[in-house]
Amino acid sequence: MSYLPRSLFRLIQEINVSLFLPHIQRPFVWEKEQMQRLFDSLMRNYPIQTFLFWRTQDGIRARRFMDKVEWDANLSGLYAEAKSEKGIEKTFVLDGQQRLQTLYALFAGSIVDAKTQQVLEAYADVTAEGRPGPDGMAFPLRFAAESPGLQWYRLRALTSSDQQRSAHDIAENLNERLEVMSDGLSKEALKTREKSVRKNVSQIVSLLREDKHFWIEELDGVANNYPYSLVLDIFVRVNSGGTKLDAADLMFAAMKQKWDAIEEQVESVADSLNEQQLAFDKSLPLKCLVVTHGKGAELTPEKFAGPAGDELLNAISTRWDDAESAFEQLRDFIRNDLGLFSDRVVQSYGSFVPLLDFLFHNPKPNEVSRKLMAAYYYKAQLFGWFSSSTDTVINAMHGVVGKPCGGVFPIGDIKAYFARSGYEVLLNDDHLRNVRHRFMLLNIVYLDQFGTSPFNVKYRGNEPHIEHIYPQASLRSHFLLGTDEVNHLGNYRFVGATDNMRKNKEKPAEYFSRLRDAGVPIGKHLLLEPEADDPTLLKWDVETYRHFRDRRLARVKEIAERVVNAEQPIGQGAGR
């Protein structure tokens, strides 16, 4: 292993010629502010850690750096296939992608504005005096389509028009240009500015041309024995600190050597599960795959190392069609049986893993099992079954659902496990009073009564709001009712954002009468008889409010209990 300084100019010359990113590296994720802070650190001569490179002739897919930084770039178009072949020498960046891509963009490339799609280049304020501003940065850097002003120096000029010029010549030229900005400056202030320009230009030129700012540790896999398996282990360890990679990223890094398409397959599954505006990330499908094959819910790259890792990946690959079918069934179950069209009605994504585990080992469950699966899901959300030690709970559930279950979802055995662990297993009045449960419970009611979720809306931005049928402000000010009486499930309904704004503070009798007269069906708001037929009965007094609220709560409870407390049919499965 060598440890040597290298100029940024030389690194830029090597980028996309002999220096590449390995396919196991995730995309560029730094924001503009992080890029600016790196430049500020370098101008202050702060250390920025070493770069770790790997020189090899192995057949590893090589990805080019971006000439124009795009934060949602299509990485498939960046692969250098000719350089990826076995026997072709190349050097990979194992640690330092974010820093090196930033430096390449600042001094030789550009960035693309996410909103306007304008191509922007980096400009440094050469008049900066090194005093930190409100953002903590002493040496301002801007990204712009054209020069922001005379004091702003285009960094890319150092690798193009100013490549052969000395720092002294560049600084003197800039000071001459700045003379038009000298009106009102004292001689002392003018000298200070000229001195700042010389000092800043000198530092910028030094950053690019001198072999003292950037240090490289290189694993030489051409001259020495650094096989991919060893380098992968080093990569995982180097990138396991901070926020560079999460557990799924590290596992994909370990898996890609043997199955290059695995991450793309898993991301496709996550996208499919998110069709209803949910928030599955790729780590959950990956966790599902590992769990279904009996290797535990903990995501660690070591699970794909050595012979045991080869065996696991081969098992996943061999049964991928079964897994894909299980994911499709889970997606349909989420959409049609649970009616989940919003992240707001999901408390724990970990609860989906046992559902996938069951579907993998018990494909195409009948209607009875789907009702029991729905009961399990709602229990898990309402009773906090996965609120702590999630992986431990998932592993325990694998022992219950990760096998053929005789055609019935084993809700009885699941309830027995959680009851032994001190959790509640049946819906009761306390859950109805818990304000955190209101979205979940109302979603259950609307889905049961009308066959679809109120969150299944055509236009984004019109997702339903929780709204008080008897306006809460008026209940408090007119009747002096407390929070428990006002924020009551019996007084809640879902209403589209647009309708909610139109309703304002109308009293229920006037509001629902107006809707009825306009031909709008008001039964969808779970108004009971006789109010559903005659909204004028919703009088504005405490007695009527309490009577309406409590009757409606009883109806909500009846529906929710039927769904959440569904029982396993007698004589089917192991437990009840």
PDB file of C-alpha atoms in Angstrom, residues 424-523:
ATOM      1  CA  GLU A 424     -52.395  -5.792  23.760  1.00  0.00           C
ATOM      2  CA  VAL A 425     -54.009  -8.020  21.160  1.00  0.00           C
ATOM      3  CA  LEU A 426     -57.656  -6.864  21.024  1.00  0.00           C
ATOM      4  CA  LEU A 427     -59.093  -3.471  20.140  1.00  0.00           C
ATOM      5  CA  ASN A 428     -60.778  -1.730  23.069  1.00  0.00           C
ATOM      6  CA  ASP A 429     -62.210   1.659  24.053  1.00  0.00           C
ATOM      7  CA  ASP A 430     -58.774   3.031  25.028  1.00  0.00           C
ATOM      8  CA  HIS A 431     -57.547   2.625  21.464  1.00  0.00           C
ATOM      9  CA  LEU A 432     -60.563   4.539  20.174  1.00  0.00           C
ATOM     10  CA  ARG A 433     -59.703   7.432  22.478  1.00  0.00           C
ATOM     11  CA  ASN A 434     -56.037   7.584  21.399  1.00  0.00           C
ATOM     12  CA  VAL A 435     -55.735  10.558  19.063  1.00  0.00           C
ATOM     13  CA  ARG A 436     -52.722   8.989  17.290  1.00  0.00           C
ATOM     14  CA  HIS A 437     -54.991   6.245  15.984  1.00  0.00           C
ATOM     15  CA  ARG A 438     -57.570   8.469  14.321  1.00  0.00           C
ATOM     16  CA  PHE A 439     -56.185   8.225  10.757  1.00  0.00           C
ATOM     17  CA  MET A 440     -55.907   4.435  10.962  1.00  0.00           C
ATOM     18  CA  LEU A 441     -59.372   3.916  12.471  1.00  0.00           C
ATOM     19  CA  LEU A 442     -61.129   6.277  10.078  1.00  0.00           C
ATOM     20  CA  ASN A 443     -59.381   4.618   7.148  1.00  0.00           C
ATOM     21  CA  ILE A 444     -60.697   1.239   8.357  1.00  0.00           C
ATOM     22  CA  VAL A 445     -64.242   2.611   8.583  1.00  0.00           C
ATOM     23  CA  TYR A 446     -64.264   4.337   5.199  1.00  0.00           C
ATOM     24  CA  LEU A 447     -62.739   1.296   3.487  1.00  0.00           C
ATOM     25  CA  ASP A 448     -65.259  -1.054   5.126  1.00  0.00           C
ATOM     26  CA  GLN A 449     -68.270   1.109   4.358  1.00  0.00           C
ATOM     27  CA  PHE A 450     -67.440   2.423   0.907  1.00  0.00           C
ATOM     28  CA  GLY A 451     -64.939  -0.063  -0.528  1.00  0.00           C
ATOM     29  CA  THR A 452     -62.076   2.370  -0.992  1.00  0.00           C
ATOM     30  CA  SER A 453     -59.749   4.540   1.031  1.00  0.00           C
ATOM     31  CA  PRO A 454     -60.416   8.280   1.141  1.00  0.00           C
ATOM     32  CA  PHE A 455     -56.697   8.688   0.426  1.00  0.00           C
ATOM     33  CA  ASN A 456     -57.201   7.109  -3.011  1.00  0.00           C
ATOM     34  CA  VAL A 457     -57.494  10.484  -4.692  1.00  0.00           C
ATOM     35  CA  LYS A 458     -56.918  11.408  -8.308  1.00  0.00           C
ATOM     36  CA  TYR A 459     -55.079  14.661  -7.666  1.00  0.00           C
ATOM     37  CA  ARG A 460     -52.168  14.927  -5.285  1.00  0.00           C
ATOM     38  CA  GLY A 461     -52.641  17.751  -2.846  1.00  0.00           C
ATOM     39  CA  ASN A 462     -56.279  16.821  -2.267  1.00  0.00           C
ATOM     40  CA  GLU A 463     -55.568  14.048   0.236  1.00  0.00           C
ATOM     41  CA  PRO A 464     -58.156  14.095   3.030  1.00  0.00           C
ATOM     42  CA  HIS A 465     -57.779  16.058   6.216  1.00  0.00           C
ATOM     43  CA  ILE A 466     -59.113  15.116   9.627  1.00  0.00           C
ATOM     44  CA  GLU A 467     -62.037  17.447  10.229  1.00  0.00           C
ATOM     45  CA  HIS A 468     -64.429  18.009  13.159  1.00  0.00           C
ATOM     46  CA  ILE A 469     -68.080  17.601  12.161  1.00  0.00           C
ATOM     47  CA  TYR A 470     -69.097  19.922  14.985  1.00  0.00           C
ATOM     48  CA  PRO A 471     -66.432  22.692  14.600  1.00  0.00           C
ATOM     49  CA  GLN A 472     -63.935  22.429  17.415  1.00  0.00           C
ATOM     50  CA  ALA A 473     -63.363  26.161  17.890  1.00  0.00           C
ATOM     51  CA  SER A 474     -67.073  26.746  18.405  1.00  0.00           C
ATOM     52  CA  LEU A 475     -67.431  23.777  20.759  1.00  0.00           C
ATOM     53  CA  ARG A 476     -64.689  25.263  22.906  1.00  0.00           C
ATOM     54  CA  SER A 477     -65.817  28.888  22.813  1.00  0.00           C
ATOM     55  CA  HIS A 478     -69.634  28.400  22.933  1.00  0.00           C
ATOM     56  CA  PHE A 479     -69.925  25.350  25.179  1.00  0.00           C
ATOM     57  CA  LEU A 480     -66.560  25.479  26.974  1.00  0.00           C
ATOM     58  CA  LEU A 481     -65.933  21.782  26.250  1.00  0.00           C
ATOM     59  CA  GLY A 482     -62.515  20.306  26.989  1.00  0.00           C
ATOM     60  CA  THR A 483     -60.085  18.631  24.609  1.00  0.00           C
ATOM     61  CA  ASP A 484     -61.262  15.063  25.324  1.00  0.00           C
ATOM     62  CA  GLU A 485     -64.826  15.960  24.440  1.00  0.00           C
ATOM     63  CA  VAL A 486     -63.922  17.915  21.307  1.00  0.00           C
ATOM     64  CA  ASN A 487     -61.113  15.752  19.841  1.00  0.00           C
ATOM     65  CA  HIS A 488     -63.334  12.701  19.868  1.00  0.00           C
ATOM     66  CA  LEU A 489     -63.351   9.949  17.252  1.00  0.00           C
ATOM     67  CA  GLY A 490     -67.136  10.220  17.086  1.00  0.00           C
ATOM     68  CA  ASN A 491     -66.756  13.807  15.888  1.00  0.00           C
ATOM     69  CA  TYR A 492     -64.106  13.117  13.240  1.00  0.00           C
ATOM     70  CA  ARG A 493     -64.460  12.551   9.526  1.00  0.00           C
ATOM     71  CA  PHE A 494     -62.216  12.629   6.478  1.00  0.00           C
ATOM     72  CA  VAL A 495     -62.732  15.451   4.029  1.00  0.00           C
ATOM     73  CA  GLY A 496     -60.748  16.510   0.968  1.00  0.00           C
ATOM     74  CA  ALA A 497     -58.428  19.453   1.425  1.00  0.00           C
ATOM     75  CA  THR A 498     -60.416  21.613  -1.017  1.00  0.00           C
ATOM     76  CA  ASP A 499     -63.781  20.843   0.624  1.00  0.00           C
ATOM     77  CA  ASN A 500     -62.277  21.442   4.053  1.00  0.00           C
ATOM     78  CA  MET A 501     -61.267  24.952   3.098  1.00  0.00           C
ATOM     79  CA  ARG A 502     -64.734  25.644   1.665  1.00  0.00           C
ATOM     80  CA  LYS A 503     -66.554  24.407   4.765  1.00  0.00           C
ATOM     81  CA  ASN A 504     -64.839  26.869   7.086  1.00  0.00           C
ATOM     82  CA  LYS A 505     -66.804  26.975  10.415  1.00  0.00           C
ATOM     83  CA  GLU A 506     -70.293  26.036   9.202  1.00  0.00           C
ATOM     84  CA  LYS A 507     -72.511  24.315  11.739  1.00  0.00           C
ATOM     85  CA  PRO A 508     -73.281  20.677  10.832  1.00  0.00           C
ATOM     86  CA  ALA A 509     -77.020  21.161  10.210  1.00  0.00           C
ATOM     87  CA  GLU A 510     -76.445  23.934   7.684  1.00  0.00           C
ATOM     88  CA  TYR A 511     -73.421  22.286   6.106  1.00  0.00           C
ATOM     89  CA  PHE A 512     -74.922  18.825   5.515  1.00  0.00           C
ATOM     90  CA  SER A 513     -78.268  20.297   4.443  1.00  0.00           C
ATOM     91  CA  ARG A 514     -76.464  22.357   1.836  1.00  0.00           C
ATOM     92  CA  LEU A 515     -74.628  19.300   0.556  1.00  0.00           C
ATOM     93  CA  ARG A 516     -77.831  17.220   0.442  1.00  0.00           C
ATOM     94  CA  ASP A 517     -79.715  19.957  -1.428  1.00  0.00           C
ATOM     95  CA  ALA A 518     -76.860  20.089  -3.949  1.00  0.00           C
ATOM     96  CA  GLY A 519     -77.211  16.354  -4.580  1.00  0.00           C
ATOM     97  CA  VAL A 520     -74.000  15.401  -2.767  1.00  0.00           C
ATOM     98  CA  PRO A 521     -74.295  12.027  -0.967  1.00  0.00           C
ATOM     99  CA  ILE A 522     -73.728  12.670   2.727  1.00  0.00           C
ATOM    100  CA  GLY A 523     -73.873   9.053   3.888  1.00  0.00           C
TER     101      GLY A 523
END
